[in-house]
PDB file of C-alpha atoms and ligand atoms in Angstrom:
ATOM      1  CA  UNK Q   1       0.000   0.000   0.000  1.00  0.00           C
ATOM      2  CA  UNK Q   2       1.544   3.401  -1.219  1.00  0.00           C
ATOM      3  CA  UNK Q   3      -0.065   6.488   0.922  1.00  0.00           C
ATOM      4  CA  UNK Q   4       0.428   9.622  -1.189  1.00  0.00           C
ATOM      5  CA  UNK Q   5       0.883  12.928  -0.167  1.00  0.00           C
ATOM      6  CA  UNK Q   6       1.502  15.487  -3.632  1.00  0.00           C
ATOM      7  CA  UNK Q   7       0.911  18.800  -4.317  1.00  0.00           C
ATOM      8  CA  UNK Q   8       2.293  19.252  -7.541  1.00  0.00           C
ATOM      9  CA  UNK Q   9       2.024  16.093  -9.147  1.00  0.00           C
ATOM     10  CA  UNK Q  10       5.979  14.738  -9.083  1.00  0.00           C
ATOM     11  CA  UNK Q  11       5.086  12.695  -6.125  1.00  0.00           C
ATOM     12  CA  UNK Q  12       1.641  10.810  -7.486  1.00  0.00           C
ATOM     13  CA  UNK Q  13       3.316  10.310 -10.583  1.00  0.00           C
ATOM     14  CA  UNK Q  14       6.285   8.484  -8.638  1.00  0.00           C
ATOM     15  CA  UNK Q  15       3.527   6.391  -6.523  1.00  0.00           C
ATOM     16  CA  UNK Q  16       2.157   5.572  -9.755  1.00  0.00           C
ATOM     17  CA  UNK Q  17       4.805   4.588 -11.100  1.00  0.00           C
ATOM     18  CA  UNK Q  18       6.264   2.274  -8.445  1.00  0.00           C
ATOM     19  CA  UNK Q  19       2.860   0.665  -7.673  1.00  0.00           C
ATOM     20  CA  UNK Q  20       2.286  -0.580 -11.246  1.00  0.00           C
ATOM     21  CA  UNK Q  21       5.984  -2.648 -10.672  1.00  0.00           C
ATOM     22  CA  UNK Q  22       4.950  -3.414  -6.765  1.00  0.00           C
ATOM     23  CA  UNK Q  23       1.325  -3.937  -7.854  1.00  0.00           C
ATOM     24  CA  UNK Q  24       0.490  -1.761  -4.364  1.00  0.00           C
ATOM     25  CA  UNK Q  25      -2.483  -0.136  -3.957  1.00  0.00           C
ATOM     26  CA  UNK Q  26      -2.403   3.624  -4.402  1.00  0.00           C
ATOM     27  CA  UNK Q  27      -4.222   5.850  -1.580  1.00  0.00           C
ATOM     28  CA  UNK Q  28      -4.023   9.623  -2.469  1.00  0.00           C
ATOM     29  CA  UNK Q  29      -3.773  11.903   1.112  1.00  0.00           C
ATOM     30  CA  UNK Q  30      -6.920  14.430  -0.132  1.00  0.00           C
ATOM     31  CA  UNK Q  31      -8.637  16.756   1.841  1.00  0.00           C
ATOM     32  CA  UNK Q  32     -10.936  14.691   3.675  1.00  0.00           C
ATOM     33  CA  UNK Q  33      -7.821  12.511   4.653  1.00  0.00           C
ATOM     34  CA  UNK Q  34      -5.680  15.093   6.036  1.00  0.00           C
ATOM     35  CA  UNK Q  35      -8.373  17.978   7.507  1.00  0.00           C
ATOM     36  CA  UNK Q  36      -9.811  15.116   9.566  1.00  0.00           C
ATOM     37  CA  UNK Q  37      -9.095  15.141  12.948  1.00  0.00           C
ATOM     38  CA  UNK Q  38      -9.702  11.121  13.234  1.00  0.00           C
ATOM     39  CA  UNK Q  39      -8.621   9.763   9.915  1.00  0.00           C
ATOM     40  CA  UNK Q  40      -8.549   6.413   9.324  1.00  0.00           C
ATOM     41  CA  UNK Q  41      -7.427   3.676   7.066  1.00  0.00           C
ATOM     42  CA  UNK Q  42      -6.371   0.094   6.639  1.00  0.00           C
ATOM     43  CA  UNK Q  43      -3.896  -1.374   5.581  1.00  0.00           C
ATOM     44  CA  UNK Q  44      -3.535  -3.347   2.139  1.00  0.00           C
ATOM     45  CA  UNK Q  45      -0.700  -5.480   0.889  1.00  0.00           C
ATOM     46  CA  UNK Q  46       2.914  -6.608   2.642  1.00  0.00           C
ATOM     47  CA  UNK Q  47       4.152  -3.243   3.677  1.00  0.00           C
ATOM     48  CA  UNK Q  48       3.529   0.600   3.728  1.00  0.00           C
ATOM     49  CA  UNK Q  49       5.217   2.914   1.384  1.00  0.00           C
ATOM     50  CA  UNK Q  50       4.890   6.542   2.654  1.00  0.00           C
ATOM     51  CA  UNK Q  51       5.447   8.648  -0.550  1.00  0.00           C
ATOM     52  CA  UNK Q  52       5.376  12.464  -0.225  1.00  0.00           C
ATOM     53  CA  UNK Q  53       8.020  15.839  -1.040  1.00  0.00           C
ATOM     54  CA  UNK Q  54      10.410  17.159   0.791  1.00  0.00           C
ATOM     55  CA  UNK Q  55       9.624  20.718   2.155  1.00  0.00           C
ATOM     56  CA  UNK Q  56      12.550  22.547   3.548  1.00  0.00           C
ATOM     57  CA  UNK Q  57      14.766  19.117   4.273  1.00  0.00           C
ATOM     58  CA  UNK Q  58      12.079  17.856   6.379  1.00  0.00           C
ATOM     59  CA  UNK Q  59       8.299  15.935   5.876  1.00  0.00           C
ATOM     60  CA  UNK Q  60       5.838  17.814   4.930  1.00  0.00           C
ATOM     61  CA  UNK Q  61       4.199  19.264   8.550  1.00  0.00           C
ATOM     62  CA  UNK Q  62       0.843  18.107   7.192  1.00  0.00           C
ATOM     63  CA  UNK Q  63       1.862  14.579   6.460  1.00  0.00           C
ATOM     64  CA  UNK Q  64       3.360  14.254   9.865  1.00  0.00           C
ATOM     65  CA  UNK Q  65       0.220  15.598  11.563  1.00  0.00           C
ATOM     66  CA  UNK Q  66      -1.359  12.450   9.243  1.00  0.00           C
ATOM     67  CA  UNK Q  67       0.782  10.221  10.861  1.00  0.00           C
ATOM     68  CA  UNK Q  68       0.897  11.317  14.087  1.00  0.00           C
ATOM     69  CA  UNK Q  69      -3.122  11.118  14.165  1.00  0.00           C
ATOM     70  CA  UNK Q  70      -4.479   8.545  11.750  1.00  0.00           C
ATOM     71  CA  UNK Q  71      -6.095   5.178  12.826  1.00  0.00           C
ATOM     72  CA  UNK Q  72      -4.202   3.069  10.304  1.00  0.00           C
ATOM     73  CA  UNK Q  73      -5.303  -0.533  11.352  1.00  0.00           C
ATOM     74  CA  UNK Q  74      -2.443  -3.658  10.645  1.00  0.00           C
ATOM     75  CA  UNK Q  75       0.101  -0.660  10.704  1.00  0.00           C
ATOM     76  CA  UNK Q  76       2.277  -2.255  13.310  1.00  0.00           C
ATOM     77  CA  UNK Q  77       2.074  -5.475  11.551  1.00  0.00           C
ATOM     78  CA  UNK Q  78       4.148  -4.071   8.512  1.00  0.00           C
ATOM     79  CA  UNK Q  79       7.378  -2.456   7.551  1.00  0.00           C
ATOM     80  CA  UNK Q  80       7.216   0.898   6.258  1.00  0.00           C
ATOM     81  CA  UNK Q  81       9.450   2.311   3.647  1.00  0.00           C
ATOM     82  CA  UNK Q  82      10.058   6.392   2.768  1.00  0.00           C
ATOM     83  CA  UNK Q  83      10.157   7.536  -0.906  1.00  0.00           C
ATOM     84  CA  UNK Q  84      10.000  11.001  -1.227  1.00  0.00           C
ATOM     85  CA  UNK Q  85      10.843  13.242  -4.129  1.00  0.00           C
ATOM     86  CA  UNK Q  86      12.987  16.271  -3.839  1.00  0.00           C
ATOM     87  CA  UNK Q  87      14.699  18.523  -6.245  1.00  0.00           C
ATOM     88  CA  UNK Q  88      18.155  18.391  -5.191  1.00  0.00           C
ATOM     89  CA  UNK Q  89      18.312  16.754  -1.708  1.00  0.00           C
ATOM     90  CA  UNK Q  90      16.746  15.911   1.609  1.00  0.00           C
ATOM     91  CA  UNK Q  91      18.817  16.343   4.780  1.00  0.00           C
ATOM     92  CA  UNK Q  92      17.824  14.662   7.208  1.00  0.00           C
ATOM     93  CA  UNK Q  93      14.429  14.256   6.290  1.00  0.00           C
ATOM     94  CA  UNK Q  94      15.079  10.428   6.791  1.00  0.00           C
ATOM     95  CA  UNK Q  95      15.335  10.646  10.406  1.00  0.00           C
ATOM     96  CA  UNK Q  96      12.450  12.839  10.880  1.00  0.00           C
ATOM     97  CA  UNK Q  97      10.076  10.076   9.195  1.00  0.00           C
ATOM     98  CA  UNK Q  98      11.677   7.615  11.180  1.00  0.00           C
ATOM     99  CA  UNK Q  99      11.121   9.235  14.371  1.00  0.00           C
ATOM    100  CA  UNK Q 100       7.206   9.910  13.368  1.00  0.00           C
ATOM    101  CA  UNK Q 101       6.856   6.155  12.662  1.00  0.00           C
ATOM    102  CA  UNK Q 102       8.689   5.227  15.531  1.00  0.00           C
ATOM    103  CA  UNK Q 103       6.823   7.188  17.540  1.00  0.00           C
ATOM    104  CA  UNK Q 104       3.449   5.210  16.760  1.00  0.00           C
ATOM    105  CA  UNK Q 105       5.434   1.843  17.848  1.00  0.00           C
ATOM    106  CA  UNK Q 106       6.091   1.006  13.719  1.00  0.00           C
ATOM    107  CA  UNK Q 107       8.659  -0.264  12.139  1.00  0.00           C
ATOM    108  CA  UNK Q 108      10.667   1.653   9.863  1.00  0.00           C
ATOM    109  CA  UNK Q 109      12.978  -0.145   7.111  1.00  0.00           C
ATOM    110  CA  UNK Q 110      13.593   1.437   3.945  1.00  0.00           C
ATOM    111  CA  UNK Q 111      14.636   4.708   2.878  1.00  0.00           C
ATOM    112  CA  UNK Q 112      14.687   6.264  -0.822  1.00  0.00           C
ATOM    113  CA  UNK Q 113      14.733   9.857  -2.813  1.00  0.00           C
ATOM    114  CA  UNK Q 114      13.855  10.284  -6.309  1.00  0.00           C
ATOM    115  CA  UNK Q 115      15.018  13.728  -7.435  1.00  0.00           C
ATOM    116  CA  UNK Q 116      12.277  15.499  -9.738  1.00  0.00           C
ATOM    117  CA  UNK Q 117      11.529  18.772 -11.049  1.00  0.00           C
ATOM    118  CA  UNK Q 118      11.594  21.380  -8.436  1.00  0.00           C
ATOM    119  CA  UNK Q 119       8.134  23.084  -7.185  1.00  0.00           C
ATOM    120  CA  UNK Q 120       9.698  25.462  -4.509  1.00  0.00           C
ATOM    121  CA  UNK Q 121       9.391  29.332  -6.069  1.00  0.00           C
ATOM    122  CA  UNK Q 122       8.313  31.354  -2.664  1.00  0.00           C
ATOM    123  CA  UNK Q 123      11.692  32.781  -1.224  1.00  0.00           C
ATOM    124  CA  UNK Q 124      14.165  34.801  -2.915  1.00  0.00           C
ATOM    125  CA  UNK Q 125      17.115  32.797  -4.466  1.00  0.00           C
ATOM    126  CA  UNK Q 126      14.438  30.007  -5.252  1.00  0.00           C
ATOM    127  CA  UNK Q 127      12.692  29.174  -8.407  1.00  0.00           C
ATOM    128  CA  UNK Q 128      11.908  26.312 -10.465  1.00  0.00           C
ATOM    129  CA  UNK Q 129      14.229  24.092 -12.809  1.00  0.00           C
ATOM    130  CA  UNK Q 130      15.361  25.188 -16.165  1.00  0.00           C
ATOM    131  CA  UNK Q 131      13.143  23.067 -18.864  1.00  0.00           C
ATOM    132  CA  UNK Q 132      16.679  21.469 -19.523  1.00  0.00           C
ATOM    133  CA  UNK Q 133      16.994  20.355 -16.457  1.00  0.00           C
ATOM    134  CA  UNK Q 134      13.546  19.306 -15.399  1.00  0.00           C
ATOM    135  CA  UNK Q 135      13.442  17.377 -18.727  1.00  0.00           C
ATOM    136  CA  UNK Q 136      16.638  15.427 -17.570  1.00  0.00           C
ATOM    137  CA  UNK Q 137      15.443  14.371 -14.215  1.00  0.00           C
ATOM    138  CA  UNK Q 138      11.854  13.155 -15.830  1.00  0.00           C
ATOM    139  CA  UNK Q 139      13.911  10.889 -17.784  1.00  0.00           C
ATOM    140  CA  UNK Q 140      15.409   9.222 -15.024  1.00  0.00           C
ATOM    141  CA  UNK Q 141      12.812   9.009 -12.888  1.00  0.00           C
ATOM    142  CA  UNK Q 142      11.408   5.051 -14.591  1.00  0.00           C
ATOM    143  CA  UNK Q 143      14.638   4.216 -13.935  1.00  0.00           C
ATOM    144  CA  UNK Q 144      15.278   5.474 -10.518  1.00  0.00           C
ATOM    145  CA  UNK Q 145      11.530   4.044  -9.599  1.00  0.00           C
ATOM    146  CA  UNK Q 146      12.636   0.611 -11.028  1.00  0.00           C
ATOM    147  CA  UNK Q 147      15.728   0.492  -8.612  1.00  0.00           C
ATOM    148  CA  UNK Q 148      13.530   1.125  -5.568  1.00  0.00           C
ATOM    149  CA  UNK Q 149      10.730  -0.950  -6.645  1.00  0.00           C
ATOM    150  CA  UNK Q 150      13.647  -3.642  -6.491  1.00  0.00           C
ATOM    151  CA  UNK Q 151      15.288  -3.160  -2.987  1.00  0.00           C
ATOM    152  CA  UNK Q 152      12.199  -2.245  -1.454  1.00  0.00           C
ATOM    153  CA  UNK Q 153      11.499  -4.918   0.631  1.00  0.00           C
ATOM    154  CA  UNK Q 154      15.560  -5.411   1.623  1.00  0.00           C
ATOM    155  CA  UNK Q 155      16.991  -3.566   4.427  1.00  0.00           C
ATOM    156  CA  UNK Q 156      20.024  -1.391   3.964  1.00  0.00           C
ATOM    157  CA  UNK Q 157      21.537   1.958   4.264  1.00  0.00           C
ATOM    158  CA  UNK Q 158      19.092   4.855   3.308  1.00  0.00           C
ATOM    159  CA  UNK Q 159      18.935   5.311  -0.421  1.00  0.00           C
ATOM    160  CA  UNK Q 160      18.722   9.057  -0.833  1.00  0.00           C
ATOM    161  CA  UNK Q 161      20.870  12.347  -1.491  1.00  0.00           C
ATOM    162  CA  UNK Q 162      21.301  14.244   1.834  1.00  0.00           C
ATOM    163  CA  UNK Q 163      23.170  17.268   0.604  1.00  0.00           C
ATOM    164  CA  UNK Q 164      25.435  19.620   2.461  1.00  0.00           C
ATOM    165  CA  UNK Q 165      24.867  20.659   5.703  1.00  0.00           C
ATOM    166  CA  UNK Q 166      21.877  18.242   5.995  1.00  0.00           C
ATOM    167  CA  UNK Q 167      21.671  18.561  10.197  1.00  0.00           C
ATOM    168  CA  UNK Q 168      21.573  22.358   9.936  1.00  0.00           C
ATOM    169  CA  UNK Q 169      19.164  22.583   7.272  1.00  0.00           C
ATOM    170  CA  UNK Q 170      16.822  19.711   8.716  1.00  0.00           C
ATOM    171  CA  UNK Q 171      17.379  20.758  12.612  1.00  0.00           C
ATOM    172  CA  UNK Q 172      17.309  24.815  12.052  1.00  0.00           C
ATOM    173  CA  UNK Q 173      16.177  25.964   8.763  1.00  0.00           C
ATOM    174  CA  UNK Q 174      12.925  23.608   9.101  1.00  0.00           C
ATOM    175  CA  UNK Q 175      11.722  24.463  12.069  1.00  0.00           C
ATOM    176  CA  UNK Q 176      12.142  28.018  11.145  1.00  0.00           C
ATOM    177  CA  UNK Q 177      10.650  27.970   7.294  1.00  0.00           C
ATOM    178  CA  UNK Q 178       7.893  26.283   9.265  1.00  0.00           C
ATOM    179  CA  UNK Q 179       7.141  29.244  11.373  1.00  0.00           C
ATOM    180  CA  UNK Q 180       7.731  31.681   9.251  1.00  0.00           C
ATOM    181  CA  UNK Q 181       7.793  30.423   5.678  1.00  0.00           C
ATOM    182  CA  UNK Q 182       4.752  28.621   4.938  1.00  0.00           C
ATOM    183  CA  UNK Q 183       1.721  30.699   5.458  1.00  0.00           C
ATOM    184  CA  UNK Q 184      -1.106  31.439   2.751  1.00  0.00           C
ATOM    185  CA  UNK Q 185      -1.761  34.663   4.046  1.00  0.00           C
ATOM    186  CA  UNK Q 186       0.267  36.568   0.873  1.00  0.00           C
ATOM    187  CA  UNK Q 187      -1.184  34.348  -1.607  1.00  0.00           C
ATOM    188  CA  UNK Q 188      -3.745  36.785  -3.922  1.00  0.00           C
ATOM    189  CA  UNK Q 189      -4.828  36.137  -7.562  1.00  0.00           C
ATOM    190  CA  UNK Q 190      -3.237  39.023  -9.619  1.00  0.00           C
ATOM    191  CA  UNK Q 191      -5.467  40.782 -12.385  1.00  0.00           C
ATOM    192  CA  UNK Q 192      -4.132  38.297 -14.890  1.00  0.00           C
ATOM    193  CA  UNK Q 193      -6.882  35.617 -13.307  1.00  0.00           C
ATOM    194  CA  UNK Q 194      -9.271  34.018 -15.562  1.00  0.00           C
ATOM    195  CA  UNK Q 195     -11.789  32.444 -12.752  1.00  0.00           C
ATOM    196  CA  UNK Q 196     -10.638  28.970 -14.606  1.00  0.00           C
ATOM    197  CA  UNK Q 197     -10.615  27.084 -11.295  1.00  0.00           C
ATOM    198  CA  UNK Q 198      -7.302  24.945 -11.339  1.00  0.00           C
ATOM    199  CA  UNK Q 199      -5.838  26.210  -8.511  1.00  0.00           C
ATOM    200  CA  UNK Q 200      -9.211  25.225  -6.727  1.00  0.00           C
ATOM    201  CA  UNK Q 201      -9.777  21.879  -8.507  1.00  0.00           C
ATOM    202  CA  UNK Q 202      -5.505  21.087  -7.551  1.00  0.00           C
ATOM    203  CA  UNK Q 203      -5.341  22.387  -4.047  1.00  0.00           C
ATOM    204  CA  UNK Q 204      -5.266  18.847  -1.660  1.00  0.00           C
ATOM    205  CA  UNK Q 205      -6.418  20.928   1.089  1.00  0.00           C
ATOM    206  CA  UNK Q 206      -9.445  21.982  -0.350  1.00  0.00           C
ATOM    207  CA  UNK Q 207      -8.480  25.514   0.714  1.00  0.00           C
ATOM    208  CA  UNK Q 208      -9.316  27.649  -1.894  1.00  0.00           C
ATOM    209  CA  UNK Q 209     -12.679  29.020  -2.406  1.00  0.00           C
ATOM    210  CA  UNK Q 210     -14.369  31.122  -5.505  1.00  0.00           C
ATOM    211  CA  UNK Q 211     -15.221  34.258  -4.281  1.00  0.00           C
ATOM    212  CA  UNK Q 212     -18.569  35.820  -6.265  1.00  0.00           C
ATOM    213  CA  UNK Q 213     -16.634  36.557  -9.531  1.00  0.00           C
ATOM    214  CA  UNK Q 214     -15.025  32.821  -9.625  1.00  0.00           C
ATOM    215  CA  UNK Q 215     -11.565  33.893  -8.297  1.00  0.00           C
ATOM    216  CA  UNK Q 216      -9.997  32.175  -5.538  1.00  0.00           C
ATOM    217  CA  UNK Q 217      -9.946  33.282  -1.844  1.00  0.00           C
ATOM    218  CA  UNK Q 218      -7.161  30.891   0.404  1.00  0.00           C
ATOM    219  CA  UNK Q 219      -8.441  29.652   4.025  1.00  0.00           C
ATOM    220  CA  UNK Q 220      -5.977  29.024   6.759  1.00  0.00           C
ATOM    221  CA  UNK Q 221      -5.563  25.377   5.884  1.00  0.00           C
ATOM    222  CA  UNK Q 222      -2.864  25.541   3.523  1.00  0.00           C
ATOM    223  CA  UNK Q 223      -0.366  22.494   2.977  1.00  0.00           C
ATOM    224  CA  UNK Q 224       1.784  24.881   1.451  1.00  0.00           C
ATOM    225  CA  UNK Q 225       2.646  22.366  -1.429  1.00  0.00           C
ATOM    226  CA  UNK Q 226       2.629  25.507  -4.108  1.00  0.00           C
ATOM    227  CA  UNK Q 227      -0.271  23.465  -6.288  1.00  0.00           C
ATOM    228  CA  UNK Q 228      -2.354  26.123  -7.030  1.00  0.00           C
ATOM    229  CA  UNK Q 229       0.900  28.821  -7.949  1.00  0.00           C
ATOM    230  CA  UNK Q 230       2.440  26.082 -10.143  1.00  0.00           C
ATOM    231  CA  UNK Q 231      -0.709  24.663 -11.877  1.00  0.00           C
ATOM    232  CA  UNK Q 232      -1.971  28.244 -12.613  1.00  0.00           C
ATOM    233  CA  UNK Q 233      -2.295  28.131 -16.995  1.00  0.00           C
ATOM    234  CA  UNK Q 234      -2.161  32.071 -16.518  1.00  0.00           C
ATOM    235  CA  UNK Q 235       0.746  33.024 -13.838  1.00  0.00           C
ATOM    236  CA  UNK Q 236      -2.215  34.734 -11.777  1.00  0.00           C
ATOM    237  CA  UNK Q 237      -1.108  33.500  -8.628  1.00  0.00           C
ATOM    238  CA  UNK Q 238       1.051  35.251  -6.617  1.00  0.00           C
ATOM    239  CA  UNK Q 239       2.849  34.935  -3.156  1.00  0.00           C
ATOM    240  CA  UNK Q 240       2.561  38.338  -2.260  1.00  0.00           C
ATOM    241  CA  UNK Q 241       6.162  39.753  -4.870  1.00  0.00           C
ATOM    242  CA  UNK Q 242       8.095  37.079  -4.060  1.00  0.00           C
ATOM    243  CA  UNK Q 243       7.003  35.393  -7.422  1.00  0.00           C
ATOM    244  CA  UNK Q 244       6.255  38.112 -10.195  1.00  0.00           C
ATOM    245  CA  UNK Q 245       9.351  36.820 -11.801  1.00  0.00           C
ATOM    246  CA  UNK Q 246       9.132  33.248 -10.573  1.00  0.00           C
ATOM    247  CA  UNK Q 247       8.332  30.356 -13.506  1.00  0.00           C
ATOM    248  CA  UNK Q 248       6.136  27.247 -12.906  1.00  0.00           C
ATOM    249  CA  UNK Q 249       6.136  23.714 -13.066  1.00  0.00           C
ATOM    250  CA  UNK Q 250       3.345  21.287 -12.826  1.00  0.00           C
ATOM    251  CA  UNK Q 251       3.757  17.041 -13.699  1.00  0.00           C
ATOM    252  CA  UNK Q 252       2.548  17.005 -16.923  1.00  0.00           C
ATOM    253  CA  UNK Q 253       1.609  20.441 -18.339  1.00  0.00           C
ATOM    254  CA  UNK Q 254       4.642  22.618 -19.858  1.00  0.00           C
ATOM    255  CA  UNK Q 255       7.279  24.106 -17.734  1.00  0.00           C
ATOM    256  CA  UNK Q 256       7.041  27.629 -18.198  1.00  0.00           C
ATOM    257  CA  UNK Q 257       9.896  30.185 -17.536  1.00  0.00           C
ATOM    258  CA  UNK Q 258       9.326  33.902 -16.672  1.00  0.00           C
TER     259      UNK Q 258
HETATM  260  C1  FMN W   1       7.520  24.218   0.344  1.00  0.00           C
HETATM  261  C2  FMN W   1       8.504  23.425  -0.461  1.00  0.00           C
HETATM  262  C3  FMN W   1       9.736  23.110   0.072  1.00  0.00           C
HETATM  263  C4  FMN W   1      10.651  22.347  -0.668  1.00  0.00           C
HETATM  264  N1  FMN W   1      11.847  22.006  -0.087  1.00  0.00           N
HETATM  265  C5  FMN W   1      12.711  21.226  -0.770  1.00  0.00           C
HETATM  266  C6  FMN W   1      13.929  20.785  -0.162  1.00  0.00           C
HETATM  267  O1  FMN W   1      14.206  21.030   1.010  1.00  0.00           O
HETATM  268  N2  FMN W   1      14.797  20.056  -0.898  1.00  0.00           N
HETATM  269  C7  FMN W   1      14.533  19.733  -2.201  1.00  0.00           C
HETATM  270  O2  FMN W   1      15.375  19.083  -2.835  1.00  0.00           O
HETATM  271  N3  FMN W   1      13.369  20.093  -2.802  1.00  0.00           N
HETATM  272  C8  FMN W   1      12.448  20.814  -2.115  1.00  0.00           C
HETATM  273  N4  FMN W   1      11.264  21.168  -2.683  1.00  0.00           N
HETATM  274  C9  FMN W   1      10.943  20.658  -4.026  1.00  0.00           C
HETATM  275  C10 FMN W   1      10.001  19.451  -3.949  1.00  0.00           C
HETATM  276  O3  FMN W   1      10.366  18.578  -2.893  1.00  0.00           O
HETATM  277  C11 FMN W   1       9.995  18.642  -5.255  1.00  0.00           C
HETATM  278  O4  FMN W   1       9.846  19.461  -6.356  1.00  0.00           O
HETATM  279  C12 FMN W   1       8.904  17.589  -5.195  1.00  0.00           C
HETATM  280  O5  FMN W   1       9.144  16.642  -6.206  1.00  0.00           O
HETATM  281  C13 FMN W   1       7.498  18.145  -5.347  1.00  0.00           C
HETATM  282  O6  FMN W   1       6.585  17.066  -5.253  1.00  0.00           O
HETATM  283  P1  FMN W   1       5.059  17.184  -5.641  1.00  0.00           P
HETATM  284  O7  FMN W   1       4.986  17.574  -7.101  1.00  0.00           O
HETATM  285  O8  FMN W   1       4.515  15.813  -5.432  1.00  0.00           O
HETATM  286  O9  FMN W   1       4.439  18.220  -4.774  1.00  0.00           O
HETATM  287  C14 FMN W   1      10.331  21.921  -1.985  1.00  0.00           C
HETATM  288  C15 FMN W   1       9.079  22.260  -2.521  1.00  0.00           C
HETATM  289  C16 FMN W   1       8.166  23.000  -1.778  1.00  0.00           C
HETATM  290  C17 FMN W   1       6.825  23.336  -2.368  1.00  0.00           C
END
């Protein structure tokens, strides 16, 4: 059983992906899933694959409120394996999962990253791949999916790219970019807006409302997974400046570069 958290789409497609070798089940982590305050599941299959981004060199803070709260029966029964996709690397993001799943008396085994095109746009110094570059890491991915869809039910040393400096970035900058980094409140449609709906339609928080002309309003529960900038066919969603000059990327629909 794969449980998905992805805001952008790299993430699904890499659950896809490895379930169709694994022949897992696929649950997506929606709205209803992670705004619950009881959530529950079961679980299917030999193990459980937790599958979601790295934000800031650390789990996403709404997939560790998932784990740290959801009824997920046969869960101590299982291994559970990490795969989480990253643009360049993850710290120490490793331990962090491992100490969630520890922490609900689970096992956890196996560790893996799959580097994909990068989402992050919302702080300055930050912005999305070159089409170049996105285009090469899409074409490793079936590759890199195949290799972990092979060792995932061995044990061994975490497969994943930790980066420089991973304690610092996973042990100060996290914390921190959690406080301070990741709120909607600067989020605004720009004039550009069309009223399509995407950003709505994409948001896994169901977060974003139409106010009476169609455009969308953000609520407080933001996952801050950048699904509604990225996905936006217009560039009409802005985080307050910090990404006028920013370009987008979405799985599937045409990197665009401002
Ligand atoms: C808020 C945020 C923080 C991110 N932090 C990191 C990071 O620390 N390291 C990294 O390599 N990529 C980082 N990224 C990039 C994503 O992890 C990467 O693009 C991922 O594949 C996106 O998955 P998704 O499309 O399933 O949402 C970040 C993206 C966002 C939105």
């Amino acid at each position: 059983m794969i449980i998905v958290f992805s805001g952008c789409g790299n993430t699904a497609a890499v659950a896809a992906r490895l379930a169709q070798i694994t022949g897992d089940s696929v649950v997506r982590l929606d709205a209803s899933l992670l705004r619950s305050e009881a959530p529950r599941l079961a679980v299917a299959g030999p193990r459980v694959v937790w599958a979601f981004p790295t934000y800031s060199w650390g789990v996403p803070p709404v997939v560790r409120r998932f784990i740290a709260r959801v009824e997920l029966s046969g869960a101590a029964d299982v291994p559970h394996v990490m795969v989480t996709t990253c643009g360049d690397d993850i710290g120490e993001c490793a331990a962090m999962w491992r100490r969630d799943i520890r922490a609900r008396g689970w096992q956890a085994r196996r560790v893996f990253s799959v580097q994909m095109p990068n989402t992050y746009t919302t702080m300055s110094g930050f912005d999305v791949d070159a089409p170049a570059v996105a285009d090469e890491k899409l074409a490793a991915m079936p590759a890199r999916v195949a290799g972990v869809a092979a060792r995932i039910d061995e044990d061994g040393p975490d497969d994943v790219v930790r980066g420089s400096w991973p304690r610092l970035k996973t042990r100060v900058v996290y914390p921190w970019f959690v406080r301070m980094e990741m709120s909607p409140r600067p989020f605004r449609h720009t004039h550009d807006c069309i009223a399509c709906g995407k950003c709505m339609k994409a948001c896994p928080m169901a977060n974003i409302e139409p106010d009476e002309d169609g455009h969308p309003v953000w609520g407080d529960a933001c996952a801050f997974c950048l699904g509604c900038y990225n996905v936006c066919p217009v560039h009409a969603v802005a985080y307050g400046r910090k990404t006028a000059r920013k370009g987008q990327y979405y799985y599937g629909l045409p990197s665009r570069c401002r």
